[in-house]
Tab-separated table of C-alpha atoms in Angstrom:
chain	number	residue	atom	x	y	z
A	94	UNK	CA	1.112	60.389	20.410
A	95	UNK	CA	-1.263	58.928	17.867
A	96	UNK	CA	-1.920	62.033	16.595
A	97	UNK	CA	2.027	62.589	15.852
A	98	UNK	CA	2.075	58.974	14.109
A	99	UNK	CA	-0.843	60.696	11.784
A	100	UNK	CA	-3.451	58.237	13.378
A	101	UNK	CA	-6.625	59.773	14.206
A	102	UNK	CA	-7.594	57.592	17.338
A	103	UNK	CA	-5.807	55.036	19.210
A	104	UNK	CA	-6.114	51.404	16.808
A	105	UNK	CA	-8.907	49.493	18.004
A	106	UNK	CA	-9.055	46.163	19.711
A	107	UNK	CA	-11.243	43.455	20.953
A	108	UNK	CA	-10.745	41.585	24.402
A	109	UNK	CA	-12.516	38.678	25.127
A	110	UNK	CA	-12.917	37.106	28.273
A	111	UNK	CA	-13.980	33.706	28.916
A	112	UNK	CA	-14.163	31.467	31.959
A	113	UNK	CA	-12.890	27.452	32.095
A	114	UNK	CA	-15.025	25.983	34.768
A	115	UNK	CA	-14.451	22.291	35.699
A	116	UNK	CA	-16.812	19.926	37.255
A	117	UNK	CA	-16.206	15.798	37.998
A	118	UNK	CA	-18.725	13.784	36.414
A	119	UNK	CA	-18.216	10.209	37.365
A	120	UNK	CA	-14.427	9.743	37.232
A	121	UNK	CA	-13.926	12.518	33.798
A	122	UNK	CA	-13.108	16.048	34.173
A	123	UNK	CA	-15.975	18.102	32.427
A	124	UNK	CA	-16.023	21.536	30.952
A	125	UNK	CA	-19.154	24.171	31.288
A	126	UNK	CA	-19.836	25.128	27.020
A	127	UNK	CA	-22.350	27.600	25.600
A	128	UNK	CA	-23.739	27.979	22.684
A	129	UNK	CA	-21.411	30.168	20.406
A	130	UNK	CA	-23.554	33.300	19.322
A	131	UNK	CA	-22.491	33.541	15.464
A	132	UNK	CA	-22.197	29.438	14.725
A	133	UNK	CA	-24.149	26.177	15.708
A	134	UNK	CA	-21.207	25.513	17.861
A	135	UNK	CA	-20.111	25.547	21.571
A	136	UNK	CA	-17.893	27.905	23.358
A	137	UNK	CA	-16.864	28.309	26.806
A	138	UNK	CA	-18.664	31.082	29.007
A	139	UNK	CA	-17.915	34.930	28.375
A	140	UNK	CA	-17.683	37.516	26.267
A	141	UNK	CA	-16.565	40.590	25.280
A	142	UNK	CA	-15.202	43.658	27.514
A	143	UNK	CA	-17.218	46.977	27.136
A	144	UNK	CA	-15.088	50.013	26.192
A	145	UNK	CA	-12.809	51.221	29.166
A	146	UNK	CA	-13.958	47.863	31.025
A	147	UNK	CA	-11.438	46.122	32.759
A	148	UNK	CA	-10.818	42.245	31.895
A	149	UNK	CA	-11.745	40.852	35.662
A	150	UNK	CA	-14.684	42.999	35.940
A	151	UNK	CA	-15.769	42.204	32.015
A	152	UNK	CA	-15.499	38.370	33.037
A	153	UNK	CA	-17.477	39.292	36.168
A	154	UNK	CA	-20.322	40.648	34.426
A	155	UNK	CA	-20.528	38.314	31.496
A	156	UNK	CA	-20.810	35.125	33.776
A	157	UNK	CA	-23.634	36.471	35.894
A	158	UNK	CA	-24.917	37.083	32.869
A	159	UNK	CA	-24.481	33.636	30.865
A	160	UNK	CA	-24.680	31.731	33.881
A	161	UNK	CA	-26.481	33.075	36.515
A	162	UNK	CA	-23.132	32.719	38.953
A	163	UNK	CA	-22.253	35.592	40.831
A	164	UNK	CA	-18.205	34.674	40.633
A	165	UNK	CA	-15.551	36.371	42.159
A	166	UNK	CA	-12.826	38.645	40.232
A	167	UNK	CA	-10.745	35.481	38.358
A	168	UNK	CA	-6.669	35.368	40.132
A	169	UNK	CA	-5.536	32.903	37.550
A	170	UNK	CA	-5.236	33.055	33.844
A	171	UNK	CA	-4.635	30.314	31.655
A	172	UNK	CA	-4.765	31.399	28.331
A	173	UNK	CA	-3.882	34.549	26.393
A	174	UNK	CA	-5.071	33.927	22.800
A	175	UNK	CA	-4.118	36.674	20.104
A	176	UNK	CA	-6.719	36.582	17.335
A	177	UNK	CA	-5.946	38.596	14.292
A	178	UNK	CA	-7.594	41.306	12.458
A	179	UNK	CA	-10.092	39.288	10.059
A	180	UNK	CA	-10.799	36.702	11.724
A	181	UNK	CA	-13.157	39.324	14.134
A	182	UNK	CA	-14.767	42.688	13.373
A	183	UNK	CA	-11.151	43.770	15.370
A	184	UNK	CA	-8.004	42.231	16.286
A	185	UNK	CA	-8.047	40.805	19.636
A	186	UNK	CA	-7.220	38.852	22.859
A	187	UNK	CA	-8.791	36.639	24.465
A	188	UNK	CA	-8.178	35.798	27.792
A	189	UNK	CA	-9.330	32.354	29.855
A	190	UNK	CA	-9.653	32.508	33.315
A	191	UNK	CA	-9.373	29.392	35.458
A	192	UNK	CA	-12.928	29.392	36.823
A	193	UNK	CA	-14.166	27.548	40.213
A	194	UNK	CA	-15.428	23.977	40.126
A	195	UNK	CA	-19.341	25.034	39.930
A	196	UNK	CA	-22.780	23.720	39.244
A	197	UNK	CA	-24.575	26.926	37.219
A	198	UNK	CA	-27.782	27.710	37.026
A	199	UNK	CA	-29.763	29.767	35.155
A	200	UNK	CA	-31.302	32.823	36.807
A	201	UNK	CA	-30.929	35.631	34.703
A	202	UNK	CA	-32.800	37.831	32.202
A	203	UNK	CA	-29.478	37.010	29.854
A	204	UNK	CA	-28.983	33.287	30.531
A	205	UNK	CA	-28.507	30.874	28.045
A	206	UNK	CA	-28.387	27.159	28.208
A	207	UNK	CA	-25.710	25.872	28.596
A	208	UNK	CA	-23.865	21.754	29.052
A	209	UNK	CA	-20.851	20.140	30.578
A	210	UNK	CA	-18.482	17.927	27.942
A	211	UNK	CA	-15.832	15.942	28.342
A	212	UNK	CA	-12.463	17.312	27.292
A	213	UNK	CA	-12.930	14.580	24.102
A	214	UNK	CA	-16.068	15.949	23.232
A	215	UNK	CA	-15.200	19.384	22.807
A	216	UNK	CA	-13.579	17.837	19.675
A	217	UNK	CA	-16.406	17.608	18.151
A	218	UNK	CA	-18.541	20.188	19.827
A	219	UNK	CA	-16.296	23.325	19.283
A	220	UNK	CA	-15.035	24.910	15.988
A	221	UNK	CA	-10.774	24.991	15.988
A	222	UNK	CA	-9.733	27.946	17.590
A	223	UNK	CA	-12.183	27.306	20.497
A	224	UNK	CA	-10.996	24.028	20.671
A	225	UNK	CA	-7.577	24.953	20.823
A	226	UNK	CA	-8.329	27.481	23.853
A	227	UNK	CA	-9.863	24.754	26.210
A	228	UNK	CA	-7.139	22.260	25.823
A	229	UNK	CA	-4.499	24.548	26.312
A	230	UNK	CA	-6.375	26.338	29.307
A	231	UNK	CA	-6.925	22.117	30.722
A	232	UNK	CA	-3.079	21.731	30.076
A	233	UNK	CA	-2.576	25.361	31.814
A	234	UNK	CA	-4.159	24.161	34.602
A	235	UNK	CA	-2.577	20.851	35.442
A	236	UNK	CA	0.699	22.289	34.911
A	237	UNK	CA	0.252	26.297	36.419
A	238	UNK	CA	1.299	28.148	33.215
A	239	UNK	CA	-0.721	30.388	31.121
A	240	UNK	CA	-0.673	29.286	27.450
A	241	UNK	CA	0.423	32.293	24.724
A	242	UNK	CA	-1.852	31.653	21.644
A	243	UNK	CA	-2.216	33.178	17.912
A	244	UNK	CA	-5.446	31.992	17.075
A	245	UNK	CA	-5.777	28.673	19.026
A	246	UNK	CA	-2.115	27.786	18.330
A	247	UNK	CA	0.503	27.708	20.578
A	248	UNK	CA	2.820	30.523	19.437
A	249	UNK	CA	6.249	27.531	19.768
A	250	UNK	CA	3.930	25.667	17.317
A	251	UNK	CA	4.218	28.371	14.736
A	252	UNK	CA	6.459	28.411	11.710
A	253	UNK	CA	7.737	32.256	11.101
């Protein structure tokens, strides 16, 4: 078919996968952040899906590696985020699965270190988009119903 359409190979696309992992600390709900790899920011665990790789066994893979967890194959998702072509190599998704309430370790030859913030200081620890995707995976997950993003905004924010 992309052949008939003139297009020499099927149009090319990112998907990452990321993982919102919860944790009590005194009476505030806490998120699990890494370091993001490109700024001097944070970013929630995961990353991208090989080629062919499906989504659950991508976020598999990349949280034994950035964590040291050996999770089981995510059930939930709370956010879809669309990210344009531009704004990455590749247009893309990214996808957050509702991860298990966990204390991680690091074990691995790929860990990375990695912190627990309050929802009010990912504010200041994570650049917009990123920011974006956490709150609307925390609001996902009180309420049961995955958040649609285009780039960290909800898509009924979004003038035409």
């Amino acid at each position: 078919m992309y052949f008939e359409l003139g297009r020499p190979e099927p149009p090319r696309r990112r998907t990452g996968v990321a993982g919102f992992f919860t944790r009590r600390i005194g009476d505030e709900l806490n998120v699990l952040l890494m370091p993001a790899t490109t700024t001097e920011s944070w970013q929630l665990p995961g990353g991208d899906a090989a080629s062919d790789e499906f989504m659950h066994e991508a976020y598999v893979r990349e949280i034994a590696e950035k964590t040291g967890l050996s999770p089981a194959a995510p059930e939930e998702i709370l956010v879809v985020d669309h990210v344009p072509r531009g704004v990455t190599e590749a247009e893309g998704l990214d996808v957050v699965f509702k991860g298990a309430d966990v204390i991680p370790y690091n074990t691995g030859p790929a860990t990375t270190a990695y912190r627990w913030a309050t929802l009010k200081e990912t504010d200041a620890l994570c650049l917009g988009p990123e920011r974006d995707r956490i709150h609307s995976a925390h609001e996902a997950w009180l309420t049961g119903r995955t958040a649609y993003l285009i780039w960290g905004e909800p898509v009924t924010t979004r003038r035409p």
